[in-house]
Amino acid sequence: MSAKARPTYSAIAKAAGVSEATVSRVLNNDERVNPERTAAVMKAVEELGYRRHRAATALASGRTGLIAVVIDDDLSVFSDPFWGTVTSGISRVLMENHLQTVLMVTSVNSVDGPVAHYLEGREVDGAIFFQLHKDALVRKLAKQGLPIVITGSPHTDTDLYFVDTDNFGGGYAATKHLMSRGCKKVAIITGDIETTAGHQRLDGYNQVYREFGRVPNKSLIRQGDYSYESGQVQMEHLLAEHPDVDAVFACNDLMALGAIAAIEAAGKSVPDDVAVIGFDDSVSSRTSRPQLSTIRQDITALGEAAAELMIAQLNGEPVESRIMPVELVLRESA
Amino acid sequence: MSAKARPTYSAIAKAAGVSEATVSRVLNNDERVNPERTAAVMKAVEELGYRRHRAATALASGRTGLIAVVIDDDLSVFSDPFWGTVTSGISRVLMENHLQTVLMVTSVNSVDGPVAHYLEGREVDGAIFFQLHKDALVRKLAKQGLPIVITGSPHTDTDLYFVDTDNFGGGYAATKHLMSRGCKKVAIITGDIETTAGHQRLDGYNQVYREFGRVPNKSLIRQGDYSYESGQVQMEHLLAEHPDVDAVFACNDLMALGAIAAIEAAGKSVPDDVAVIGFDDSVSSRTSRPQLSTIRQDITALGEAAAELMIAQLNGEPVESRIMPVELVLRESA
DNA sequence: CTGAAAGCGCTTACAG
DNA sequence: CTGAAAGCGCTTACAG
């Protein structure tokens, strides 16, 4: 009940009859310490309810125990549960490894903004970035020796470590299913094909055509921007140009829902006249009518993998970028 | 280009011709320092590209510059964009005030778990909690003097500071609209009424009945659990018991969508036979057909307010809990 | 395997 | 208004 000051090494050293250096060694798992002394220290730690003072450790050792998760303002953080899910996966794994997650939601474009300063100031032991539009800052930091992991794929060929969803595989699986169920004219509504993810989903689509010995008509490939409205608009264009289009792979669920609205507005039915597949397995895909067939990714696992890559780097272990598998979820729309 | 060691007070003191104590005073905005010396220090700071070492500051001052945002695992973090949005609002305001956000996603139930230890260890300057099921831990921490803000309402009467959505006002506005448009038999599908938010929305509903000089039939009040399925099931019950029910206020959008599915499955139409209003203004509310009328809250503003309350506490300024306004958004379903 | 000692980079009474 | 000095609580060569 009494509010005594928290114990420091000094108190433990005294209680255990050893030096502070030995206390430090025990607490940092230095193997060389005599077992009996180790036991004595552990006992004192237990009895006194000792807790490490992170700032002191950080100052003396140079390690902060903090990992930054940097999220670009531009991402649709405000309506997309994706990043929250990834972040919770990251946070969980980091915590298990006694690391804390420092969240930075800002504009990451600047190589010289507050985020850059913060990260260059070594206030964290590493940084996990989310899908980037530009990677100048990341390269700069990596060059300075800051351990980095990217969630999503880097733009250019690079030796940066990353974890990403199998976007190609998702595009492939969706398109393959549509072709296999007998659709002859399969269109695609892409997302932002400037991003790696957007591009790779399109590549998967093209690959299926290739395997069927066909080449998709260019006007079957429409570019959207991941919004409901763009799905709707692009689908209207498709129906106008190709009255016989019988399937569409929309590169996210929101566009797929927009496409369905356009198809039904045109007096056609899903999936009988036009089959539709989305991407994300969002909540809406389950609540829409017809329920949406879609590509599911394990988003939590993506975050966990990102954290694992970071921890491996910190430990100097071998690190390898990872592509996380996706799964085709068939519901009513295809 | 050369990788010189980062400058410390020592270098600045030398360059500016003052003591390290003076450097510290200038950097901490101590007003007593002679203007010329202040200028000299600022110049040296600028030229040398000085950046504060947070761990050293933390060790010497006791302030870490870190604020924890603690999110209970139990919250449906994995599908609800709500908390991500709140968090980004918090993070933005904290950053502007040179504070960093430490994210902790864990089970918060235990008064003695890792989170408790971390927060008791004073590794952060304050903690912002999200809607809690139990608040024993929070009370304990507050008693120890840790600045605390709760996002959502505390369970019991208390002097804890909090920010919350006007849940009562939202329930009131939704129900009032339904009554005013002529509906005679307005039902409600509640969320978890163990939580303050769930309870307050129901209170708003009851208040409207009261103002109309009526008392709602108890069987018009059905308890859901915020899931699509529960909305569907409870609506089926309502339609069975009350074939003439002509409106329903569902306490979130997901349940509202479930209710609409049940209404249409019963061969009735929305809003002509049964009007429906949800709560959240989620993405689904715009993409559903009919589009959902709902209660919108400014979630980002909620997060910003939470951060502001925290900052006021840290600065020793007067603090007052806040209720954030909501807005009725009318679309097609009511 | 272990301890004494210096040091990490700041802050803050204290004395002037 | 300012400086010298002690101190925050750890870690880590160094010497033994």
PDB file of N, CA and C (backbone and C1' of nucleotides) in Angstrom, chain B residues 9 24-25 28 50 52 56 60, chain C residues 8-15:
ATOM      1  N   TYR B   9      24.651  18.384 -26.384  1.00  0.00           N
ATOM      2  CA  TYR B   9      24.710  19.691 -25.728  1.00  0.00           C
ATOM      3  C   TYR B   9      26.136  20.208 -25.678  1.00  0.00           C
ATOM      4  N   SER B  24      20.244  23.766 -22.308  1.00  0.00           N
ATOM      5  CA  SER B  24      19.034  23.091 -21.861  1.00  0.00           C
ATOM      6  C   SER B  24      17.908  24.099 -21.638  1.00  0.00           C
ATOM      7  N   ARG B  25      18.236  25.202 -21.002  1.00  0.00           N
ATOM      8  CA  ARG B  25      17.207  26.201 -20.718  1.00  0.00           C
ATOM      9  C   ARG B  25      16.607  26.754 -22.006  1.00  0.00           C
ATOM     10  N   ASN B  28      14.372  24.329 -23.649  1.00  0.00           N
ATOM     11  CA  ASN B  28      13.124  24.097 -22.914  1.00  0.00           C
ATOM     12  C   ASN B  28      12.343  25.384 -22.687  1.00  0.00           C
ATOM     13  N   TYR B  50      21.180  19.909 -34.680  1.00  0.00           N
ATOM     14  CA  TYR B  50      20.968  19.196 -33.420  1.00  0.00           C
ATOM     15  C   TYR B  50      19.570  18.585 -33.318  1.00  0.00           C
ATOM     16  N   ARG B  52      17.249  16.425 -30.300  1.00  0.00           N
ATOM     17  CA  ARG B  52      17.194  15.946 -28.930  1.00  0.00           C
ATOM     18  C   ARG B  52      17.255  14.429 -28.863  1.00  0.00           C
ATOM     19  N   ALA B  56      17.644  10.298 -23.245  1.00  0.00           N
ATOM     20  CA  ALA B  56      18.386  11.089 -22.257  1.00  0.00           C
ATOM     21  C   ALA B  56      17.451  12.069 -21.565  1.00  0.00           C
ATOM     22  N   ALA B  60      16.529  11.991 -17.530  1.00  0.00           N
ATOM     23  CA  ALA B  60      16.834  13.131 -16.668  1.00  0.00           C
ATOM     24  C   ALA B  60      15.573  13.827 -16.152  1.00  0.00           C
TER      25      ALA B  60
ATOM     26  P    DC C   8      29.956   9.320 -23.152  1.00  0.00           P
ATOM     27  O5'  DC C   8      28.504   8.932 -23.651  1.00  0.00           O
ATOM     28  C5'  DC C   8      28.202   7.628 -24.129  1.00  0.00           C
ATOM     29  C4'  DC C   8      26.714   7.426 -23.996  1.00  0.00           C
ATOM     30  C3'  DC C   8      25.931   8.722 -24.076  1.00  0.00           C
ATOM     31  O3'  DC C   8      25.510   8.917 -25.426  1.00  0.00           O
ATOM     32  C1'  DC C   8      25.172   7.348 -22.245  1.00  0.00           C
ATOM     33  P    DG C   9      25.948  10.288 -26.194  1.00  0.00           P
ATOM     34  O5'  DG C   9      24.842  11.309 -25.713  1.00  0.00           O
ATOM     35  C5'  DG C   9      23.483  10.985 -25.924  1.00  0.00           C
ATOM     36  C4'  DG C   9      22.626  11.886 -25.087  1.00  0.00           C
ATOM     37  C3'  DG C   9      22.899  13.388 -25.261  1.00  0.00           C
ATOM     38  O3'  DG C   9      21.650  14.031 -25.375  1.00  0.00           O
ATOM     39  C1'  DG C   9      22.931  12.835 -22.993  1.00  0.00           C
ATOM     40  P    DC C  10      21.459  15.488 -25.874  1.00  0.00           P
ATOM     41  O5'  DC C  10      20.095  15.806 -25.118  1.00  0.00           O
ATOM     42  C5'  DC C  10      20.083  16.675 -24.010  1.00  0.00           C
ATOM     43  C4'  DC C  10      19.390  15.999 -22.858  1.00  0.00           C
ATOM     44  C3'  DC C  10      18.882  16.993 -21.836  1.00  0.00           C
ATOM     45  O3'  DC C  10      17.471  17.132 -21.977  1.00  0.00           O
ATOM     46  C1'  DC C  10      20.184  15.256 -20.796  1.00  0.00           C
ATOM     47  P    DT C  11      16.795  18.427 -21.357  1.00  0.00           P
ATOM     48  O5'  DT C  11      16.900  18.197 -19.777  1.00  0.00           O
ATOM     49  C5'  DT C  11      16.102  17.189 -19.177  1.00  0.00           C
ATOM     50  C4'  DT C  11      16.191  17.319 -17.673  1.00  0.00           C
ATOM     51  C3'  DT C  11      15.712  18.656 -17.127  1.00  0.00           C
ATOM     52  O3'  DT C  11      14.960  18.337 -15.957  1.00  0.00           O
ATOM     53  C1'  DT C  11      17.926  18.240 -16.384  1.00  0.00           C
ATOM     54  P    DT C  12      13.929  19.351 -15.348  1.00  0.00           P
ATOM     55  O5'  DT C  12      14.631  19.693 -13.960  1.00  0.00           O
ATOM     56  C5'  DT C  12      15.247  18.646 -13.214  1.00  0.00           C
ATOM     57  C4'  DT C  12      16.032  19.260 -12.088  1.00  0.00           C
ATOM     58  C3'  DT C  12      15.558  20.642 -11.656  1.00  0.00           C
ATOM     59  O3'  DT C  12      15.728  20.740 -10.254  1.00  0.00           O
ATOM     60  C1'  DT C  12      17.804  20.762 -12.246  1.00  0.00           C
ATOM     61  P    DA C  13      14.503  21.152  -9.346  1.00  0.00           P
ATOM     62  O5'  DA C  13      15.032  22.446  -8.608  1.00  0.00           O
ATOM     63  C5'  DA C  13      15.065  22.452  -7.227  1.00  0.00           C
ATOM     64  C4'  DA C  13      16.327  21.800  -6.695  1.00  0.00           C
ATOM     65  C3'  DA C  13      17.044  22.698  -5.692  1.00  0.00           C
ATOM     66  O3'  DA C  13      17.622  21.927  -4.659  1.00  0.00           O
ATOM     67  C1'  DA C  13      18.442  22.345  -7.607  1.00  0.00           C
ATOM     68  P    DC C  14      17.936  22.707  -3.293  1.00  0.00           P
ATOM     69  O5'  DC C  14      19.327  23.406  -3.626  1.00  0.00           O
ATOM     70  C5'  DC C  14      20.449  22.587  -3.996  1.00  0.00           C
ATOM     71  C4'  DC C  14      21.630  23.475  -4.242  1.00  0.00           C
ATOM     72  C3'  DC C  14      21.620  24.774  -3.417  1.00  0.00           C
ATOM     73  O3'  DC C  14      22.823  24.862  -2.678  1.00  0.00           O
ATOM     74  C1'  DC C  14      22.054  25.221  -5.719  1.00  0.00           C
ATOM     75  P    DA C  15      22.977  26.061  -1.595  1.00  0.00           P
ATOM     76  O5'  DA C  15      24.041  26.984  -2.319  1.00  0.00           O
ATOM     77  C5'  DA C  15      25.107  26.386  -3.070  1.00  0.00           C
ATOM     78  C4'  DA C  15      25.774  27.460  -3.880  1.00  0.00           C
ATOM     79  C3'  DA C  15      25.876  28.807  -3.155  1.00  0.00           C
ATOM     80  O3'  DA C  15      27.185  29.317  -3.312  1.00  0.00           O
ATOM     81  C1'  DA C  15      24.825  29.093  -5.256  1.00  0.00           C
TER      82       DA C  15
END
